[in-house]
């Protein structure tokens, strides 16, 4: 019997369907002229069973789209839990019901991640583009925390909400949130068409990180920045108390992403399918020439002494714009050109 390939973490896109129309959405199928692929329960059931058979993974995160739009989400989670896998769910907080959250608690789901972009409903809903979404996500956060479910909230930093960050952090803490993630606006999906409306300036982003860092030092709220950033934009040593993530070219340290149909991508931001669990062996996929390209420096970073810790930021965002991996994270040029004039 062939030995399983070991991967620490899998991101599983259980559906491409979503009930919101977030302006910043990075899902590649929200780009212009892309089509949403509708998955059925049988697709997910078959794919999850195959993943459990061929990959020795410790943890799986169910996401989408909006995972609560998918049929049989709890049964798919149960399949993973019965095999000893830890499970998180990333949701927009407006589709799941109290009964569904209670079921996830019984199944032992480790964490639910919800967006919280502002303390003001108007700003949150400017970003989600759906009236009433603020009240629903706040209700979800309150219910889950009251029920003993671990909750993490994420604020996507855009030009719309970035100047309100301190008040947003305080509001999250008042709800009982213990962990807040900062996610800088990362170009992709629907966000490509909204880049000038959403991308903050470099000065705004650095100011927001300073606000978060100072808030972290004086409160019990744990704050981390979980979308990688080029170090020519944000230098981690300027914010020593805050965890700031970076992307790695090491497959075992990346958020390897699988969709309902078994397609594999390097992360949930990349639009490039490396292979399929049905057509290729996992070891051939993770050792492919495409994966090797992630080790190469973009031209912009050729002489940078920070390459080993920075890695060029999110190069999957370059792929979303139709560029190759030889291009640096587009936030570098966006903040230096489009936005300063914008």
mmCIF file of C-alpha atoms in Angstrom:
data_model
loop_
_atom_site.group_PDB
_atom_site.id
_atom_site.type_symbol
_atom_site.label_atom_id
_atom_site.label_comp_id
_atom_site.label_asym_id
_atom_site.label_seq_id
_atom_site.Cartn_x
_atom_site.Cartn_y
_atom_site.Cartn_z
ATOM 1 C CA UNK A 1 0.000 0.000 0.000
ATOM 2 C CA UNK A 2 1.374 3.385 -1.013
ATOM 3 C CA UNK A 3 2.206 5.734 1.873
ATOM 4 C CA UNK A 4 0.067 8.836 2.221
ATOM 5 C CA UNK A 5 1.532 12.264 1.498
ATOM 6 C CA UNK A 6 1.715 14.313 4.704
ATOM 7 C CA UNK A 7 0.394 17.898 4.691
ATOM 8 C CA UNK A 8 -0.277 19.794 7.887
ATOM 9 C CA UNK A 9 -3.205 21.898 6.725
ATOM 10 C CA UNK A 10 -5.765 21.872 3.916
ATOM 11 C CA UNK A 11 -8.134 24.673 2.978
ATOM 12 C CA UNK A 12 -11.285 23.165 1.521
ATOM 13 C CA UNK A 13 -13.582 25.293 -0.665
ATOM 14 C CA UNK A 14 -16.871 23.520 -0.104
ATOM 15 C CA UNK A 15 -18.774 25.848 -2.451
ATOM 16 C CA UNK A 16 -18.220 28.828 -4.742
ATOM 17 C CA UNK A 17 -21.687 30.147 -3.936
ATOM 18 C CA UNK A 18 -22.086 33.153 -1.614
ATOM 19 C CA UNK A 19 -25.008 35.255 -0.400
ATOM 20 C CA UNK A 20 -22.943 38.466 -0.139
ATOM 21 C CA UNK A 21 -21.302 40.615 -2.822
ATOM 22 C CA UNK A 22 -18.258 41.919 -0.945
ATOM 23 C CA UNK A 23 -16.374 44.572 -2.887
ATOM 24 C CA UNK A 24 -13.026 43.194 -1.673
ATOM 25 C CA UNK A 25 -13.745 39.488 -2.404
ATOM 26 C CA UNK A 26 -10.544 37.796 -3.574
ATOM 27 C CA UNK A 27 -12.117 34.541 -4.832
ATOM 28 C CA UNK A 28 -10.718 34.169 -8.347
ATOM 29 C CA UNK A 29 -14.109 33.113 -9.727
ATOM 30 C CA UNK A 30 -15.380 36.625 -8.892
ATOM 31 C CA UNK A 31 -13.115 38.154 -11.526
ATOM 32 C CA UNK A 32 -14.789 39.559 -14.633
ATOM 33 C CA UNK A 33 -15.744 36.894 -17.186
ATOM 34 C CA UNK A 34 -15.243 34.022 -14.717
ATOM 35 C CA UNK A 35 -18.025 31.509 -14.081
ATOM 36 C CA UNK A 36 -19.131 30.095 -10.730
ATOM 37 C CA UNK A 37 -19.016 26.289 -10.664
ATOM 38 C CA UNK A 38 -21.932 24.869 -8.720
ATOM 39 C CA UNK A 39 -21.025 21.867 -6.569
ATOM 40 C CA UNK A 40 -23.408 19.237 -5.225
ATOM 41 C CA UNK A 41 -23.202 17.307 -1.964
ATOM 42 C CA UNK A 42 -22.085 14.187 -3.805
ATOM 43 C CA UNK A 43 -19.103 16.115 -5.262
ATOM 44 C CA UNK A 44 -17.971 17.195 -1.806
ATOM 45 C CA UNK A 45 -18.614 13.817 -0.202
ATOM 46 C CA UNK A 46 -16.549 12.053 -2.856
ATOM 47 C CA UNK A 47 -13.706 14.575 -2.688
ATOM 48 C CA UNK A 48 -13.502 14.619 1.117
ATOM 49 C CA UNK A 49 -13.350 10.821 1.208
ATOM 50 C CA UNK A 50 -10.544 10.823 -1.355
ATOM 51 C CA UNK A 51 -8.572 13.452 0.559
ATOM 52 C CA UNK A 52 -8.855 11.394 3.727
ATOM 53 C CA UNK A 53 -7.599 8.389 1.795
ATOM 54 C CA UNK A 54 -4.557 9.910 0.058
ATOM 55 C CA UNK A 55 -3.353 12.771 2.315
ATOM 56 C CA UNK A 56 -2.257 12.555 5.931
ATOM 57 C CA UNK A 57 -3.347 16.008 7.115
ATOM 58 C CA UNK A 58 -3.876 17.259 10.661
ATOM 59 C CA UNK A 59 -6.230 20.168 10.089
ATOM 60 C CA UNK A 60 -8.836 21.283 7.561
ATOM 61 C CA UNK A 61 -10.519 24.679 7.176
ATOM 62 C CA UNK A 62 -13.888 24.733 5.429
ATOM 63 C CA UNK A 63 -14.448 27.897 3.434
ATOM 64 C CA UNK A 64 -15.949 29.034 0.123
ATOM 65 C CA UNK A 65 -17.712 31.112 -1.081
ATOM 66 C CA UNK A 66 -19.921 30.882 1.950
ATOM 67 C CA UNK A 67 -19.712 27.360 3.416
ATOM 68 C CA UNK A 68 -23.209 27.511 4.926
ATOM 69 C CA UNK A 69 -24.548 27.753 1.363
ATOM 70 C CA UNK A 70 -23.335 24.181 0.800
ATOM 71 C CA UNK A 71 -25.613 21.200 1.361
ATOM 72 C CA UNK A 72 -24.508 18.739 4.035
ATOM 73 C CA UNK A 73 -21.727 20.878 5.560
ATOM 74 C CA UNK A 74 -22.103 19.258 8.982
ATOM 75 C CA UNK A 75 -21.886 15.741 7.513
ATOM 76 C CA UNK A 76 -18.669 16.606 5.690
ATOM 77 C CA UNK A 77 -17.216 18.022 8.898
ATOM 78 C CA UNK A 78 -18.304 14.878 10.748
ATOM 79 C CA UNK A 79 -16.418 12.725 8.219
ATOM 80 C CA UNK A 80 -13.234 14.670 9.033
ATOM 81 C CA UNK A 81 -13.779 14.675 12.780
ATOM 82 C CA UNK A 82 -14.315 10.897 12.810
ATOM 83 C CA UNK A 83 -10.837 10.599 11.288
ATOM 84 C CA UNK A 84 -9.364 12.739 14.054
ATOM 85 C CA UNK A 85 -8.921 15.915 11.997
ATOM 86 C CA UNK A 86 -9.263 19.323 13.644
ATOM 87 C CA UNK A 87 -11.701 21.610 11.813
ATOM 88 C CA UNK A 88 -12.224 25.370 11.477
ATOM 89 C CA UNK A 89 -14.901 27.158 9.450
ATOM 90 C CA UNK A 90 -14.560 30.540 7.729
ATOM 91 C CA UNK A 91 -17.983 32.149 7.237
ATOM 92 C CA UNK A 92 -19.420 35.585 6.516
ATOM 93 C CA UNK A 93 -21.678 35.166 9.556
ATOM 94 C CA UNK A 94 -24.979 35.849 7.806
ATOM 95 C CA UNK A 95 -26.034 32.461 6.458
ATOM 96 C CA UNK A 96 -25.528 30.013 9.334
ATOM 97 C CA UNK A 97 -28.408 29.440 11.760
ATOM 98 C CA UNK A 98 -28.321 29.026 15.532
ATOM 99 C CA UNK A 99 -29.083 25.331 15.029
ATOM 100 C CA UNK A 100 -26.194 24.927 12.594
ATOM 101 C CA UNK A 101 -23.755 26.656 14.937
ATOM 102 C CA UNK A 102 -24.917 24.397 17.778
ATOM 103 C CA UNK A 103 -24.296 21.351 15.577
ATOM 104 C CA UNK A 104 -20.761 22.519 14.780
ATOM 105 C CA UNK A 105 -20.091 22.891 18.500
ATOM 106 C CA UNK A 106 -21.253 19.310 19.085
ATOM 107 C CA UNK A 107 -18.983 18.134 16.276
ATOM 108 C CA UNK A 108 -16.009 19.763 17.978
ATOM 109 C CA UNK A 109 -15.278 22.475 15.416
ATOM 110 C CA UNK A 110 -12.323 24.368 16.828
ATOM 111 C CA UNK A 111 -13.013 27.870 15.607
ATOM 112 C CA UNK A 112 -15.407 29.981 13.565
ATOM 113 C CA UNK A 113 -13.997 32.983 11.700
ATOM 114 C CA UNK A 114 -16.320 35.908 10.916
ATOM 115 C CA UNK A 115 -15.723 39.320 9.283
ATOM 116 C CA UNK A 116 -16.133 42.494 11.328
ATOM 117 C CA UNK A 117 -15.027 45.445 9.224
ATOM 118 C CA UNK A 118 -16.274 48.302 11.377
ATOM 119 C CA UNK A 119 -18.202 49.250 14.469
ATOM 120 C CA UNK A 120 -20.567 51.087 12.101
ATOM 121 C CA UNK A 121 -23.150 49.074 10.179
ATOM 122 C CA UNK A 122 -22.941 51.504 7.258
ATOM 123 C CA UNK A 123 -19.201 50.972 6.744
ATOM 124 C CA UNK A 124 -19.373 47.186 7.177
ATOM 125 C CA UNK A 125 -22.232 47.024 4.677
ATOM 126 C CA UNK A 126 -20.485 49.320 2.219
ATOM 127 C CA UNK A 127 -17.868 46.570 2.005
ATOM 128 C CA UNK A 128 -20.254 43.591 1.955
ATOM 129 C CA UNK A 129 -22.743 45.347 -0.357
ATOM 130 C CA UNK A 130 -25.708 43.715 1.426
ATOM 131 C CA UNK A 131 -27.976 45.642 3.840
ATOM 132 C CA UNK A 132 -28.536 43.869 7.139
ATOM 133 C CA UNK A 133 -25.277 41.898 6.989
ATOM 134 C CA UNK A 134 -23.780 43.807 9.927
ATOM 135 C CA UNK A 135 -26.600 42.953 12.318
ATOM 136 C CA UNK A 136 -26.521 39.293 11.271
ATOM 137 C CA UNK A 137 -22.796 38.835 11.753
ATOM 138 C CA UNK A 138 -22.906 40.574 15.135
ATOM 139 C CA UNK A 139 -25.711 38.203 16.173
ATOM 140 C CA UNK A 140 -23.616 35.235 15.011
ATOM 141 C CA UNK A 141 -20.573 36.439 16.963
ATOM 142 C CA UNK A 142 -22.606 36.999 20.111
ATOM 143 C CA UNK A 143 -24.386 33.633 19.904
ATOM 144 C CA UNK A 144 -21.220 31.637 19.267
ATOM 145 C CA UNK A 145 -19.260 33.302 22.059
ATOM 146 C CA UNK A 146 -22.177 32.877 24.469
ATOM 147 C CA UNK A 147 -22.341 29.191 23.491
ATOM 148 C CA UNK A 148 -18.658 28.619 24.158
ATOM 149 C CA UNK A 149 -17.596 28.400 20.511
ATOM 150 C CA UNK A 150 -14.221 30.001 19.835
ATOM 151 C CA UNK A 151 -14.584 32.967 17.501
ATOM 152 C CA UNK A 152 -12.007 34.926 15.554
ATOM 153 C CA UNK A 153 -13.035 38.079 13.736
ATOM 154 C CA UNK A 154 -11.230 39.521 10.734
ATOM 155 C CA UNK A 155 -11.160 43.118 9.535
ATOM 156 C CA UNK A 156 -10.176 43.673 5.909
ATOM 157 C CA UNK A 157 -8.308 46.974 5.820
ATOM 158 C CA UNK A 158 -9.542 49.145 2.952
ATOM 159 C CA UNK A 159 -9.777 52.828 2.241
ATOM 160 C CA UNK A 160 -13.422 52.592 3.385
ATOM 161 C CA UNK A 161 -12.795 51.479 6.971
ATOM 162 C CA UNK A 162 -9.088 51.738 7.799
ATOM 163 C CA UNK A 163 -9.297 55.029 9.683
ATOM 164 C CA UNK A 164 -11.824 53.464 12.110
ATOM 165 C CA UNK A 165 -9.642 50.547 13.156
ATOM 166 C CA UNK A 166 -9.222 51.426 16.834
ATOM 167 C CA UNK A 167 -12.975 51.748 17.328
ATOM 168 C CA UNK A 168 -13.490 48.471 15.470
ATOM 169 C CA UNK A 169 -11.023 46.673 17.735
ATOM 170 C CA UNK A 170 -12.771 48.084 20.808
ATOM 171 C CA UNK A 171 -16.170 47.020 19.454
ATOM 172 C CA UNK A 172 -14.934 43.489 18.763
ATOM 173 C CA UNK A 173 -13.586 43.252 22.299
ATOM 174 C CA UNK A 174 -16.900 44.500 23.709
ATOM 175 C CA UNK A 175 -18.600 41.564 21.972
ATOM 176 C CA UNK A 176 -16.308 39.151 23.801
ATOM 177 C CA UNK A 177 -13.944 38.532 20.884
ATOM 178 C CA UNK A 178 -10.480 37.444 22.025
ATOM 179 C CA UNK A 179 -8.688 37.192 18.674
ATOM 180 C CA UNK A 180 -8.843 39.741 15.849
ATOM 181 C CA UNK A 181 -7.077 39.291 12.542
ATOM 182 C CA UNK A 182 -5.999 42.138 10.302
ATOM 183 C CA UNK A 183 -6.244 41.331 6.614
ATOM 184 C CA UNK A 184 -4.866 43.996 4.332
ATOM 185 C CA UNK A 185 -6.847 44.394 1.112
ATOM 186 C CA UNK A 186 -5.321 41.874 -1.274
ATOM 187 C CA UNK A 187 -6.029 42.419 -4.957
ATOM 188 C CA UNK A 188 -8.031 39.640 -6.583
ATOM 189 C CA UNK A 189 -11.505 38.513 -7.570
ATOM 190 C CA UNK A 190 -14.148 41.217 -7.401
ATOM 191 C CA UNK A 191 -11.609 43.428 -5.682
ATOM 192 C CA UNK A 192 -9.728 43.929 -8.963
ATOM 193 C CA UNK A 193 -12.532 46.112 -10.287
ATOM 194 C CA UNK A 194 -12.646 48.058 -6.998
ATOM 195 C CA UNK A 195 -8.938 48.575 -6.368
ATOM 196 C CA UNK A 196 -8.995 52.391 -6.557
ATOM 197 C CA UNK A 197 -11.991 52.535 -4.232
ATOM 198 C CA UNK A 198 -10.546 50.106 -1.691
ATOM 199 C CA UNK A 199 -6.741 50.200 -1.637
ATOM 200 C CA UNK A 200 -5.468 52.405 1.216
ATOM 201 C CA UNK A 201 -2.271 54.375 0.942
ATOM 202 C CA UNK A 202 0.983 53.074 2.355
ATOM 203 C CA UNK A 203 0.790 55.716 5.072
ATOM 204 C CA UNK A 204 -2.742 54.645 6.047
ATOM 205 C CA UNK A 205 -1.695 51.000 6.240
ATOM 206 C CA UNK A 206 1.354 51.731 8.393
ATOM 207 C CA UNK A 207 -0.761 53.944 10.652
ATOM 208 C CA UNK A 208 -3.332 51.143 11.043
ATOM 209 C CA UNK A 209 -0.629 48.666 12.013
ATOM 210 C CA UNK A 210 0.647 51.154 14.594
ATOM 211 C CA UNK A 211 -2.872 51.564 15.988
ATOM 212 C CA UNK A 212 -3.293 47.778 16.225
ATOM 213 C CA UNK A 213 0.138 47.341 17.805
ATOM 214 C CA UNK A 214 -0.532 49.966 20.475
ATOM 215 C CA UNK A 215 -4.003 48.552 21.166
ATOM 216 C CA UNK A 216 -2.531 45.068 21.518
ATOM 217 C CA UNK A 217 -0.055 46.247 24.144
ATOM 218 C CA UNK A 218 -2.738 47.814 26.355
ATOM 219 C CA UNK A 219 -5.522 45.219 26.043
ATOM 220 C CA UNK A 220 -6.181 41.487 26.309
ATOM 221 C CA UNK A 221 -7.271 41.291 22.649
ATOM 222 C CA UNK A 222 -4.890 39.155 20.614
ATOM 223 C CA UNK A 223 -4.248 40.805 17.239
ATOM 224 C CA UNK A 224 -2.412 39.268 14.305
ATOM 225 C CA UNK A 225 -1.880 40.161 10.653
ATOM 226 C CA UNK A 226 -2.595 37.036 8.636
ATOM 227 C CA UNK A 227 -2.285 38.155 5.015
ATOM 228 C CA UNK A 228 1.359 38.397 4.030
ATOM 229 C CA UNK A 229 2.812 41.767 3.108
ATOM 230 C CA UNK A 230 5.998 42.741 1.290
ATOM 231 C CA UNK A 231 8.486 44.073 3.807
ATOM 232 C CA UNK A 232 9.047 47.150 1.652
ATOM 233 C CA UNK A 233 5.479 48.062 2.675
ATOM 234 C CA UNK A 234 5.313 46.830 6.294
ATOM 235 C CA UNK A 235 8.412 45.879 8.308
ATOM 236 C CA UNK A 236 7.587 43.331 11.021
ATOM 237 C CA UNK A 237 10.284 44.645 13.375
ATOM 238 C CA UNK A 238 8.318 47.895 13.665
ATOM 239 C CA UNK A 239 5.503 45.942 15.359
ATOM 240 C CA UNK A 240 7.331 43.441 17.618
ATOM 241 C CA UNK A 241 4.327 42.545 19.787
ATOM 242 C CA UNK A 242 2.166 41.540 16.824
ATOM 243 C CA UNK A 243 2.387 38.344 14.792
ATOM 244 C CA UNK A 244 2.673 39.153 11.076
ATOM 245 C CA UNK A 245 2.499 36.158 8.771
ATOM 246 C CA UNK A 246 4.468 35.531 5.611
ATOM 247 C CA UNK A 247 4.000 33.080 2.769
ATOM 248 C CA UNK A 248 6.458 30.260 2.291
ATOM 249 C CA UNK A 249 7.455 28.343 -0.816
ATOM 250 C CA UNK A 250 7.482 25.204 1.351
ATOM 251 C CA UNK A 251 4.322 23.249 0.495
ATOM 252 C CA UNK A 252 3.993 22.024 4.074
ATOM 253 C CA UNK A 253 3.842 25.598 5.310
ATOM 254 C CA UNK A 254 1.349 26.825 2.737
ATOM 255 C CA UNK A 255 -2.466 26.896 2.803
ATOM 256 C CA UNK A 256 -2.841 24.200 0.126
ATOM 257 C CA UNK A 257 -6.356 24.584 -1.258
ATOM 258 C CA UNK A 258 -8.705 21.948 -2.656
ATOM 259 C CA UNK A 259 -12.132 22.632 -4.145
ATOM 260 C CA UNK A 260 -15.259 20.472 -4.348
ATOM 261 C CA UNK A 261 -14.054 18.876 -7.574
ATOM 262 C CA UNK A 262 -10.595 17.886 -6.312
ATOM 263 C CA UNK A 263 -8.591 20.664 -7.995
ATOM 264 C CA UNK A 264 -5.478 21.686 -6.053
ATOM 265 C CA UNK A 265 -4.009 25.195 -5.815
ATOM 266 C CA UNK A 266 -1.080 26.595 -3.841
ATOM 267 C CA UNK A 267 -3.414 28.787 -1.783
ATOM 268 C CA UNK A 268 -6.976 30.060 -1.820
ATOM 269 C CA UNK A 269 -5.842 33.307 -3.442
ATOM 270 C CA UNK A 270 -4.156 31.677 -6.423
ATOM 271 C CA UNK A 271 -6.290 31.016 -9.519
ATOM 272 C CA UNK A 272 -3.843 28.425 -10.896
ATOM 273 C CA UNK A 273 -4.827 24.759 -10.656
ATOM 274 C CA UNK A 274 -1.676 22.710 -10.112
ATOM 275 C CA UNK A 275 -3.379 19.373 -10.591
ATOM 276 C CA UNK A 276 -6.315 17.205 -9.563
ATOM 277 C CA UNK A 277 -6.540 14.509 -6.921
ATOM 278 C CA UNK A 278 -8.292 12.386 -9.550
ATOM 279 C CA UNK A 279 -5.745 12.727 -12.351
ATOM 280 C CA UNK A 280 -2.373 13.140 -10.621
ATOM 281 C CA UNK A 281 -0.557 11.809 -7.592
ATOM 282 C CA UNK A 282 -0.117 14.298 -4.777
ATOM 283 C CA UNK A 283 3.653 13.859 -4.778
ATOM 284 C CA UNK A 284 3.841 14.695 -8.512
ATOM 285 C CA UNK A 285 1.757 17.812 -7.894
ATOM 286 C CA UNK A 286 3.821 19.143 -4.999
ATOM 287 C CA UNK A 287 7.044 18.433 -6.870
ATOM 288 C CA UNK A 288 5.891 19.952 -10.167
ATOM 289 C CA UNK A 289 7.798 22.621 -12.127
ATOM 290 C CA UNK A 290 5.081 25.126 -11.259
ATOM 291 C CA UNK A 291 5.664 24.634 -7.535
ATOM 292 C CA UNK A 292 9.402 25.097 -8.093
ATOM 293 C CA UNK A 293 8.703 28.563 -9.545
ATOM 294 C CA UNK A 294 7.555 29.738 -6.123
ATOM 295 C CA UNK A 295 11.175 29.456 -4.956
ATOM 296 C CA UNK A 296 12.337 31.981 -7.573
ATOM 297 C CA UNK A 297 12.724 35.689 -6.849
ATOM 298 C CA UNK A 298 10.602 38.172 -8.782
ATOM 299 C CA UNK A 299 12.723 40.667 -10.713
ATOM 300 C CA UNK A 300 11.649 43.442 -8.350
ATOM 301 C CA UNK A 301 13.195 41.529 -5.431
ATOM 302 C CA UNK A 302 16.430 40.506 -7.143
ATOM 303 C CA UNK A 303 18.730 42.588 -4.922
ATOM 304 C CA UNK A 304 16.615 42.743 -1.775
ATOM 305 C CA UNK A 305 18.282 41.625 1.463
ATOM 306 C CA UNK A 306 14.848 40.865 2.949
ATOM 307 C CA UNK A 307 13.930 38.141 0.465
ATOM 308 C CA UNK A 308 14.480 35.264 2.892
ATOM 309 C CA UNK A 309 11.899 36.598 5.353
ATOM 310 C CA UNK A 310 9.603 38.434 2.918
ATOM 311 C CA UNK A 311 9.286 36.152 -0.099
ATOM 312 C CA UNK A 312 7.863 38.926 -2.265
ATOM 313 C CA UNK A 313 4.517 39.191 -0.501
ATOM 314 C CA UNK A 314 1.454 37.609 -2.114
ATOM 315 C CA UNK A 315 2.540 36.549 -5.573
ATOM 316 C CA UNK A 316 -0.785 34.758 -6.062
ATOM 317 C CA UNK A 317 -2.251 38.259 -6.352
ATOM 318 C CA UNK A 318 -0.001 38.779 -9.365
ATOM 319 C CA UNK A 319 -1.459 35.595 -10.860
ATOM 320 C CA UNK A 320 -4.944 36.985 -10.327
ATOM 321 C CA UNK A 321 -4.006 39.983 -12.457
ATOM 322 C CA UNK A 322 -2.735 37.725 -15.222
ATOM 323 C CA UNK A 323 0.949 38.125 -14.395
ATOM 324 C CA UNK A 324 3.499 35.404 -13.721
ATOM 325 C CA UNK A 325 5.219 34.483 -10.466
ATOM 326 C CA UNK A 326 8.125 36.631 -11.633
ATOM 327 C CA UNK A 327 6.023 39.657 -10.656
ATOM 328 C CA UNK A 328 6.116 41.056 -7.132
ATOM 329 C CA UNK A 329 2.940 41.442 -5.078
ATOM 330 C CA UNK A 330 0.891 44.102 -6.959
ATOM 331 C CA UNK A 331 0.367 46.074 -3.750
ATOM 332 C CA UNK A 332 3.906 47.402 -4.224
ATOM 333 C CA UNK A 333 3.177 49.139 -7.505
ATOM 334 C CA UNK A 334 -0.433 49.946 -6.573
ATOM 335 C CA UNK A 335 0.568 51.897 -3.489
ATOM 336 C CA UNK A 336 3.316 53.713 -5.341
ATOM 337 C CA UNK A 337 1.297 54.692 -8.419
ATOM 338 C CA UNK A 338 -2.458 54.167 -8.760
ATOM 339 C CA UNK A 339 -3.416 55.074 -5.238
ATOM 340 C CA UNK A 340 -1.187 58.060 -4.698
ATOM 341 C CA UNK A 341 -2.874 59.626 -7.706
ATOM 342 C CA UNK A 342 -6.228 58.246 -6.913
#
